[in-house]
Coordinates of C-alpha atoms and ligand atoms in Angstrom, one line a residue:
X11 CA -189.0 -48.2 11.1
X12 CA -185.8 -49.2 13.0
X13 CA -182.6 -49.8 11.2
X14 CA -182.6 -53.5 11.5
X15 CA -186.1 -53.4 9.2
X16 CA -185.3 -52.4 6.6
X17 CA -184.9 -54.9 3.2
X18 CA -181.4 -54.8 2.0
X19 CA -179.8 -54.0 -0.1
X20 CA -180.2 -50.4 1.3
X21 CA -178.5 -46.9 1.3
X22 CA -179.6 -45.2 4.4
X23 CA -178.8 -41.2 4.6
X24 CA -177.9 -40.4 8.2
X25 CA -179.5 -36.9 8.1
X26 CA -178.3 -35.9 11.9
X27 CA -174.5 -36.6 10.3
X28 CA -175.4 -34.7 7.6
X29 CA -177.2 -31.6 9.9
X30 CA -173.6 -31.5 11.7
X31 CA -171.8 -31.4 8.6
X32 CA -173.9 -28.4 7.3
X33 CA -173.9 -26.7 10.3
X34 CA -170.0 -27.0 10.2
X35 CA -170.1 -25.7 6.6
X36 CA -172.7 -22.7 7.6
X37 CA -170.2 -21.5 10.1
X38 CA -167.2 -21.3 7.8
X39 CA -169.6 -19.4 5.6
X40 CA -170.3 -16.7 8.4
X41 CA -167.2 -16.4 9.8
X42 CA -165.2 -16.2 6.7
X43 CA -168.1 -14.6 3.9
X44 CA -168.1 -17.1 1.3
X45 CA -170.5 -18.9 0.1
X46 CA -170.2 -22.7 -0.3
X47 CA -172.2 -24.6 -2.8
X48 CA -173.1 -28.9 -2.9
X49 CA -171.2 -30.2 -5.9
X50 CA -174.0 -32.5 -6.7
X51 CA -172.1 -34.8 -8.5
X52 CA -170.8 -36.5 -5.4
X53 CA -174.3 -36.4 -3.6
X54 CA -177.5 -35.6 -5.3
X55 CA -180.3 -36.8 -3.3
X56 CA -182.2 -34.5 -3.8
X57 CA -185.0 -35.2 -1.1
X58 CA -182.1 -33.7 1.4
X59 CA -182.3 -30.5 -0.7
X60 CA -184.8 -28.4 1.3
X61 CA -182.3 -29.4 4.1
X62 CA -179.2 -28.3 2.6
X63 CA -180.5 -25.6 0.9
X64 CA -181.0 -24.0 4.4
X65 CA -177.5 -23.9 5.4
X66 CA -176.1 -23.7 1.7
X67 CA -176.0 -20.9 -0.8
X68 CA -177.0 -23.4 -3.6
X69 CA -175.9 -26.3 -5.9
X70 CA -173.3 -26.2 -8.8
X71 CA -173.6 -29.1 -11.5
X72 CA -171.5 -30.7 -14.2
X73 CA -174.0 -30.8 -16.6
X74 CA -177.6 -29.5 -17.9
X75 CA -179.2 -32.7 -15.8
X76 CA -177.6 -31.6 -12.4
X77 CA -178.7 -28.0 -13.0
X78 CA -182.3 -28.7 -13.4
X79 CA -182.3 -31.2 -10.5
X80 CA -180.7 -28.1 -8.7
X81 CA -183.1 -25.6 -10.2
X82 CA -186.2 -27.8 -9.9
X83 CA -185.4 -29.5 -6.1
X84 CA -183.2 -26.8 -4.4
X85 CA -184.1 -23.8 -5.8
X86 CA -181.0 -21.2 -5.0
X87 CA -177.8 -20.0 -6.2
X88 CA -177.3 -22.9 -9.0
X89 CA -173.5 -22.7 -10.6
X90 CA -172.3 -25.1 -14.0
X91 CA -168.9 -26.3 -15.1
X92 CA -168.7 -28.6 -17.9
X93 CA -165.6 -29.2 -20.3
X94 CA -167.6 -28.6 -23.3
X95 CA -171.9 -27.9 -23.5
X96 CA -173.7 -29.1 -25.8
X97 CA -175.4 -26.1 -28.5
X98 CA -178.6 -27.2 -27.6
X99 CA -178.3 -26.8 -24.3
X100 CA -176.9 -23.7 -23.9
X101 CA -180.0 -21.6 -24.3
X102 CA -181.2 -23.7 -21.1
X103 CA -178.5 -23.7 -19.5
X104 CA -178.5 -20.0 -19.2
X105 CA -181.6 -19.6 -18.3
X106 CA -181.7 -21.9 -14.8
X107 CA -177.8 -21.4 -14.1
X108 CA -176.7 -18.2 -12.3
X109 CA -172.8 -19.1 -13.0
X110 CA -171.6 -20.7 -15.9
X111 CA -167.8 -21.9 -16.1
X112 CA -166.1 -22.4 -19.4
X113 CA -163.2 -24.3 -19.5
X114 CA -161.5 -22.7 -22.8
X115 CA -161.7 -19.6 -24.5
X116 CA -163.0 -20.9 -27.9
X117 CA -166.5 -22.5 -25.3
X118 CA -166.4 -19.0 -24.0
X119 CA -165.9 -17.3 -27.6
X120 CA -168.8 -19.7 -28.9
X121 CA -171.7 -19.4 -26.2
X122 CA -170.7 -16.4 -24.0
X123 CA -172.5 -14.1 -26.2
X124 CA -175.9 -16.3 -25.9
X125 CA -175.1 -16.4 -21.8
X126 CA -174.8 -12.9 -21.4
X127 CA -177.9 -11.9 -23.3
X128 CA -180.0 -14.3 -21.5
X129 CA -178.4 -13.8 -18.3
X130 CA -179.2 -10.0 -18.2
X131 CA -183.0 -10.4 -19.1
X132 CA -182.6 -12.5 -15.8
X133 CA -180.7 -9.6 -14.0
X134 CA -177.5 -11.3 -13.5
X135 CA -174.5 -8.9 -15.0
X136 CA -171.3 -11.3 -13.5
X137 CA -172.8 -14.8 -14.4
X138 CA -169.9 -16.3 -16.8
X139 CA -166.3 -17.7 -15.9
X140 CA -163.3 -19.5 -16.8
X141 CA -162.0 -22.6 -14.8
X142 CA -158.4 -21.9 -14.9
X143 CA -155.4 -24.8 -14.5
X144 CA -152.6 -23.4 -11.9
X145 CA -150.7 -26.0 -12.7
X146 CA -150.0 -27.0 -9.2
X147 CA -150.1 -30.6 -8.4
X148 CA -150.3 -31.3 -4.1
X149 CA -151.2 -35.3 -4.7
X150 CA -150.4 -38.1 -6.0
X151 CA -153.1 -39.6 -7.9
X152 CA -153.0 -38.2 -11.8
X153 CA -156.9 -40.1 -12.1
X154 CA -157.8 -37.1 -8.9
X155 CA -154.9 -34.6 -10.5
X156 CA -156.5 -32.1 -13.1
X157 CA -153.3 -30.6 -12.6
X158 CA -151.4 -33.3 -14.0
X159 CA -149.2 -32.7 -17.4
X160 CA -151.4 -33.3 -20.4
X161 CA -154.5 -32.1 -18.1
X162 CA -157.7 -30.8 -20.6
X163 CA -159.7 -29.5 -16.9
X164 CA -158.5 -25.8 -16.8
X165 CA -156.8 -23.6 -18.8
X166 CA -153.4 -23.1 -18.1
X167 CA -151.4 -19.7 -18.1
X168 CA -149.6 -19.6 -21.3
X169 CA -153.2 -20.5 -22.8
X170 CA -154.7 -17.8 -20.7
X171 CA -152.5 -15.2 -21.9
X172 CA -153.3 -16.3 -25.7
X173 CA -156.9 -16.6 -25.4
X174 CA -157.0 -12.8 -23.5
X175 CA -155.2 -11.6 -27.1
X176 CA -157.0 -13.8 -29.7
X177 CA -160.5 -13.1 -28.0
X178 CA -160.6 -9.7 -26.5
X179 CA -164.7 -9.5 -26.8
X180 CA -165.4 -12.7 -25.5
X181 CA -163.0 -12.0 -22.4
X182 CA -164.9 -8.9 -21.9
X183 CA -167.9 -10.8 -20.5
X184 CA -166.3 -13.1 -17.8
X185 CA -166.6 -11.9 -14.5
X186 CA -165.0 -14.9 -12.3
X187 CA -162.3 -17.5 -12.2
X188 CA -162.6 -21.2 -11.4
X189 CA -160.4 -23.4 -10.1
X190 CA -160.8 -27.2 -9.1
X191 CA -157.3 -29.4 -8.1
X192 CA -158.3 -31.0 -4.8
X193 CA -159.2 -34.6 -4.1
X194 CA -160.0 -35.2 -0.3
X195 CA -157.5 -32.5 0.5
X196 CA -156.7 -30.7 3.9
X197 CA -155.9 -26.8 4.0
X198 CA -152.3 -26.5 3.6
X199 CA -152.9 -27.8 0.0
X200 CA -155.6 -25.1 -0.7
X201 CA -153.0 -22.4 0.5
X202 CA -150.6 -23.9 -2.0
X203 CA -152.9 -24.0 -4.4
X204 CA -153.8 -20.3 -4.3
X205 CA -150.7 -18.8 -4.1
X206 CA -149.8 -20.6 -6.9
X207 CA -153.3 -19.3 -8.6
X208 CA -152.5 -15.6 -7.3
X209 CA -148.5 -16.3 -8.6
X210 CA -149.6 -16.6 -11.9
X211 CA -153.0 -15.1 -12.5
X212 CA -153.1 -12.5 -9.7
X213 CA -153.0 -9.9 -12.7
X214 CA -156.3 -11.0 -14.0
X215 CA -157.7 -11.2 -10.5
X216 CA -157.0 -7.5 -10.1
X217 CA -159.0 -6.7 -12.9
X218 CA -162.5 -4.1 -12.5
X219 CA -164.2 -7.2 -14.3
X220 CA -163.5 -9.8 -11.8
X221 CA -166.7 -10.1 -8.9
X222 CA -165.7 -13.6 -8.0
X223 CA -163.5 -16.5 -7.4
X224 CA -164.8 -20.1 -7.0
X225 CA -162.4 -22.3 -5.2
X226 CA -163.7 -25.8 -6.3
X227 CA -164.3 -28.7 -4.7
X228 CA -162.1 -31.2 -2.6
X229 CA -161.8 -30.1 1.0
X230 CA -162.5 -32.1 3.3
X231 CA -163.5 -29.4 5.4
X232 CA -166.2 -31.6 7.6
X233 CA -163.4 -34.1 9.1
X234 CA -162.8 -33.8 12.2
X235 CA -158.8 -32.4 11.7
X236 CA -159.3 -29.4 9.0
X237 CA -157.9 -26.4 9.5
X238 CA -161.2 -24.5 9.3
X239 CA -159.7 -21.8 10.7
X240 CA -156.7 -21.7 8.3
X241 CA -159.6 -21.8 5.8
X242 CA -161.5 -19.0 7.1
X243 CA -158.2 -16.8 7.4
X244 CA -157.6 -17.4 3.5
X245 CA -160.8 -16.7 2.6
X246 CA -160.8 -13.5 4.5
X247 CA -157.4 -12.7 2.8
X248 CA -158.4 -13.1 -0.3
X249 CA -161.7 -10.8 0.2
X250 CA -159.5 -7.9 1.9
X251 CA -157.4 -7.7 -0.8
X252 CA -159.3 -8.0 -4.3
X253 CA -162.1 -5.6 -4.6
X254 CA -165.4 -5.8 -6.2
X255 CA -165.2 -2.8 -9.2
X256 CA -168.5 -1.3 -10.5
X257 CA -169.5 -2.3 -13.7
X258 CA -172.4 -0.6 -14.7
X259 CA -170.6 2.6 -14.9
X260 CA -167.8 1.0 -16.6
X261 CA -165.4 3.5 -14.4
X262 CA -162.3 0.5 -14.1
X263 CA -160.7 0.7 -10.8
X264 CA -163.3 2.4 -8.8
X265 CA -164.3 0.1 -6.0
X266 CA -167.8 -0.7 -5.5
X267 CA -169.4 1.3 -2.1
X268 CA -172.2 -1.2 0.0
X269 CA -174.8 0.5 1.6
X270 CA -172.5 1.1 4.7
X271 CA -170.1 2.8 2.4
X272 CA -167.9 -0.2 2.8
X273 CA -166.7 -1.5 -0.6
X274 CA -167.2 -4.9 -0.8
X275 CA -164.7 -8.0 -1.0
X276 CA -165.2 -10.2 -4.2
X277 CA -167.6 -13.1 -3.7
X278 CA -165.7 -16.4 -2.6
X279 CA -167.2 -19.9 -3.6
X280 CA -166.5 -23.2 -2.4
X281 CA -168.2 -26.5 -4.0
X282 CA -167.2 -29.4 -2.1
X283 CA -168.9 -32.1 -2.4
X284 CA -168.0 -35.0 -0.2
X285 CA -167.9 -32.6 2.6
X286 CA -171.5 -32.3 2.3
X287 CA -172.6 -36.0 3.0
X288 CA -169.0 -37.0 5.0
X289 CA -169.7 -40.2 6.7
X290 CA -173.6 -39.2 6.1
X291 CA -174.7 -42.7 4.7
X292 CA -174.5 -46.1 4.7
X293 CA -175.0 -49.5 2.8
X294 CA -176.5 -52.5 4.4
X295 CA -176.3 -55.7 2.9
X296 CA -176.9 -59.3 3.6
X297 CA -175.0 -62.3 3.7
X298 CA -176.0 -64.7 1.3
X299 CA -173.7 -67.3 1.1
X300 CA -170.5 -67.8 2.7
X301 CA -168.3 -70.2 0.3
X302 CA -164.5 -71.8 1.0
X303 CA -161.4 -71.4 -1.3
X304 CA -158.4 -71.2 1.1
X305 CA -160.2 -68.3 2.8
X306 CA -164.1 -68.0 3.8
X307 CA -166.0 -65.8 1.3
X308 CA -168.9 -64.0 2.1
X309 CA -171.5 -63.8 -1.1
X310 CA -173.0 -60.7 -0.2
X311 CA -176.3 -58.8 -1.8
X312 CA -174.7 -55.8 -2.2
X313 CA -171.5 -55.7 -4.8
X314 CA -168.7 -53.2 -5.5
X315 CA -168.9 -52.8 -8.7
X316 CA -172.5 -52.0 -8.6
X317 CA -173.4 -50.1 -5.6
X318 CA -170.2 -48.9 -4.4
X319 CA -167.7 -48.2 -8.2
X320 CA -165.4 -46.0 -6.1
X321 CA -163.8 -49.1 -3.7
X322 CA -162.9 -50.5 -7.1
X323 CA -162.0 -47.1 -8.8
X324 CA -160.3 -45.2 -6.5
X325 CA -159.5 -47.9 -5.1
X326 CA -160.0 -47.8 -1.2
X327 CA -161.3 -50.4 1.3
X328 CA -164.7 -49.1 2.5
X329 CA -164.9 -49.0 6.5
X330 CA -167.4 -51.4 7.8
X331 CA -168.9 -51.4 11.1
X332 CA -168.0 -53.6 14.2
X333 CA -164.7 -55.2 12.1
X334 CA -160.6 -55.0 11.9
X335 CA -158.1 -55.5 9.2
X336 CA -157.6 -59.4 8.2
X337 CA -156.5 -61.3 11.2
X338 CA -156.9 -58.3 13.7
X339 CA -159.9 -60.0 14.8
X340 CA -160.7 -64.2 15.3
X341 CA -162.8 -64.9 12.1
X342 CA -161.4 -63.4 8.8
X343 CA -163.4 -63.3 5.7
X344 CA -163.1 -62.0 2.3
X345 CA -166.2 -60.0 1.1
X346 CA -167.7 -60.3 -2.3
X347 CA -170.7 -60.4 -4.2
X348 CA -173.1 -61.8 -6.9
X349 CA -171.8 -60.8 -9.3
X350 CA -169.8 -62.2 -12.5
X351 CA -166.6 -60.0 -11.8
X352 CA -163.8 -61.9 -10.1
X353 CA -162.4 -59.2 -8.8
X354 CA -165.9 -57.4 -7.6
X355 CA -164.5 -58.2 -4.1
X356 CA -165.0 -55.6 -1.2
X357 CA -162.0 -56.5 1.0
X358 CA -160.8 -58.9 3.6
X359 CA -162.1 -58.1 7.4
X360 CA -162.3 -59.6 11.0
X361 CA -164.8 -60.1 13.3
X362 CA -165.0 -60.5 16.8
X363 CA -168.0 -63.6 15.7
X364 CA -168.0 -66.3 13.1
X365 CA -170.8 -64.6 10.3
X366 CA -173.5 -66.8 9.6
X367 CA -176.4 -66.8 6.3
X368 CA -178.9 -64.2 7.1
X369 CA -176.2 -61.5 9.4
X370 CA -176.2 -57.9 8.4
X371 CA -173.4 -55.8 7.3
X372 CA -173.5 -52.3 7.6
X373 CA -170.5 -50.1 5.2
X374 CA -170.0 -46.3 6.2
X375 CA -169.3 -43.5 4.7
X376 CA -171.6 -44.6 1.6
X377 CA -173.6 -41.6 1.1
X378 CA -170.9 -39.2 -1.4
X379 CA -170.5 -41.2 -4.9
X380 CA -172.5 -44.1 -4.3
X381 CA -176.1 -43.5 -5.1
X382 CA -174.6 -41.0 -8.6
X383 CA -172.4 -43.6 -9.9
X384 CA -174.4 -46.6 -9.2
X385 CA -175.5 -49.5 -11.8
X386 CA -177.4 -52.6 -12.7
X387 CA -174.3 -54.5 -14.6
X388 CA -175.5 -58.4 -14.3
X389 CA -178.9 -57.4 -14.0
X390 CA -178.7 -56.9 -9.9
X391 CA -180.9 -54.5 -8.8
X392 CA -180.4 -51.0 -7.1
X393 CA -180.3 -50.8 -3.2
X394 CA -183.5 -48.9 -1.7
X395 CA -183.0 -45.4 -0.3
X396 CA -184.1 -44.6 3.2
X397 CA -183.0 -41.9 5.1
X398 CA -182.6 -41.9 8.7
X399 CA -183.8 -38.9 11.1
X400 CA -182.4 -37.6 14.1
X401 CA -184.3 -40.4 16.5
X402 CA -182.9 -43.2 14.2
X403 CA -186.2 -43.6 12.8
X404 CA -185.7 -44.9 9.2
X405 CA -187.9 -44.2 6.4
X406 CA -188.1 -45.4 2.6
X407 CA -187.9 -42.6 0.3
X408 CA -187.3 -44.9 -3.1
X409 CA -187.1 -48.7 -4.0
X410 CA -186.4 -50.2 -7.6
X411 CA -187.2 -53.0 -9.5
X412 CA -187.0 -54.5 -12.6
X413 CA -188.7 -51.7 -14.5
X414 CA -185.6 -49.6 -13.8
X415 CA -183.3 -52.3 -14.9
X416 CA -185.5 -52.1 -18.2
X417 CA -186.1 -48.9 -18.6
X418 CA -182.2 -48.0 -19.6
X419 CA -182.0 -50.9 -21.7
X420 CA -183.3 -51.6 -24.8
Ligands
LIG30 C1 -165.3 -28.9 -10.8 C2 -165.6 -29.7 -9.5 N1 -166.1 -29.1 -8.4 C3 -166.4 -29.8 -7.3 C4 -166.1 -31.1 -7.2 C5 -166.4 -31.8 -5.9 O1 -165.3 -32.4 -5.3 P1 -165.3 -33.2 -3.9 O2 -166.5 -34.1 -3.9 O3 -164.1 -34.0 -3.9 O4 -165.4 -32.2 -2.9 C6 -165.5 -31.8 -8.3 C7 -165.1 -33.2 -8.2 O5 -164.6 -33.8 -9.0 C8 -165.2 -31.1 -9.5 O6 -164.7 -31.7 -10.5

């Protein structure tokens, strides 16, 4: 099936786009040694999985959902960070998820007891960490800033220091700090950001305990202008200088020896997740009506508030193929859809040709937090799913209907 076949509204997944990105994300893993996992919650279709899973080390989640989809579709190094889990989760959480992030120490005081025990019948000694706040804001946003004052995502130093003392035990099992501040961030940020981590929690990183360091998410390290060098350097830094320690002899400060008598770096994560599906997707739509009210206005079958949230959230004015700014080009319209929302409106765009009832639209860079954050508000239906292979050969992988409108409804 071609692209101009398919029944709209559609999300298509370009997967050459996404092969490139991967391969771009595989080298940064060999060259520098770290391992990068797909934050799912920005993409998690997970018929791509057996694809990414080849180039990635594995999935992390935000919740016990994601970490079974991980577990059950990807199958390989499966991480989870959530603010809070729920009690009766935990014992299944522990069981599918390799890593698992607390974000205070009274989490890690109530389940890291139940992690480590569970863990350990699995084999894995250095499973449990703490995302930590460094209290370093590089943008602008607070809604994208978990570095912002008044922040609950992290725990900051002061806190740190507290919960070391009041919990002793309970700080005894972690074996790896988290940190998460970026949004659509370049390098120069991330090397901010980690000398500000190392400034203040460099003491803890030092530690025999500590195997690893998970970097977050947020760097856009697919677009064309990263520093993926700069990255690669950091990362290298980072594993030259803090040591894996053994633990099973419990001998602090003796560095762990590799086969080759080399001792071994600590183990570097990365979980980006719009680097993953960057400019990997798109959303086709038709026009339905075109209407007059000082500007034309295109009534289209696709809506913002439905099948796109972010343009709305963030808010940021999706690119759309083969169009300018308003005015750049001879016919202007203002895009919007069926919705009851006034302000469900995409944007205002040129075209080079008056649009007429029937024409396509094609929106990029709608495969990362699209399909996860969709909805049915108004009772409009979700877009198909095809995915498009290297030929341009598109095929459906889902559809919906009014069952699934239904079915979260009661
Ligand atoms: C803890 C954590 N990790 C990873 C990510 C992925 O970030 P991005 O999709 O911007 O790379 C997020 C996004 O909010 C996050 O909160």
């Amino acid at each position: 099936m071609v692209f101009s076949d398919i029944h709209t509204p559609s999300y298509i997944i370009d997967e050459k786009k996404l092969r490139e990105n991967l391969e771009l994300l595989s080298d940064v893993q060999e060259k520098s040694g770290c391992r990068i996992l797909l934050a799912q919650k920005a993409f998690s279709a997970f018929s791509e999985y057996p694809l990414i899973g080849r180039y990635l080390a594995g999935a992390t989640a935000s919740g016990l959902y994601e970490a079974k989809l991980s577990s059950e579709e990807m199958g390989k190094e499966n991480h989870i960070f959530s603010p809070a889990y729920r009690e009766s989760e935990i014992e299944e959480i522990a069981k599918i998820c390799d890593h698992v992030i607390f974000n205070s120490f009274s989490q890690l005081a109530k389940y890291g007891g139940t992690v480590k025990s569970i863990q350990e019948k699995r084999g894995i000694t250095d499973g449990i960490g703490l995302r930590i706040n460094p209290e370093c804001s590089t943008q602008d946003e607070p809604i994208y800033d978990p570095c912002a004052p008044g922040s609950r995502l992290g725990i900051t130093l002061e806190n740190f220091k507290r919960g070391v003392a009041d919990y002793p035990d309970a700080f005894g099992y972690v074996s790896g700090l988290h940190f998460h501040t970026l949004c659509e961030q370049g390098f120069e940020p991330l090397r901010k950001t980690y000398d500000a981590v190392e400034d203040k929690f460099g003491e803890y990183l030092n530690l025999p305990q500590i195997k690893w360091l998970n970097m977050g998410g947020g760097h856009h390290i697919t677009k064309a202008d990263y520093d993926r060098d700069g990255l690669i350097a950091l990362i290298q830094e980072i594993k030259g200088k803090y040591r894996k320690h053994h633990s099973d002899t419990g001998s602090a400060g003796m560095a762990y020896q590799n086969t080759a008598g080399e001792a071994d770096g600590i183990d570097v994560y990365l979980e980006p997740g719009e680097a993953i599906a960057l400019n990997a997707g798109y959303l086709v739509t038709e026009v339905m009506d075109i209407v007059e009210n000082d500007i034309s206005i295109l009534v289209l079958d696709a809506s913002a508030a439905c099948h796109m949230p972010d343009v709305l959230e963030m808010p940021y004015r999706p690119p759309l193929r083969d169009s300018g700014l308003a005015g750049e080009k001879k016919y202007t319209y203002r895009l919007s859809s069926c919705t009851c929302l006034a302000g469900d409106i995409i944007g205002d765009y040129s075209f080079d040709n008056e649009i007429k009832v029937g024409d396509r639209l094609v929106f990029e860079d709608m495969a990362i937090y699209s399909m996860v954050k969709n909805n049915t508000f108004n009772g409009i239906g979700l877009p198909s799913i095809y995915a498009m292979d290297e030929d341009g050969n598109c095929r459906l992988v889902k559809e919906f209907g009014y069952e699934d409108f239904k079915m979260r409804l009661s």
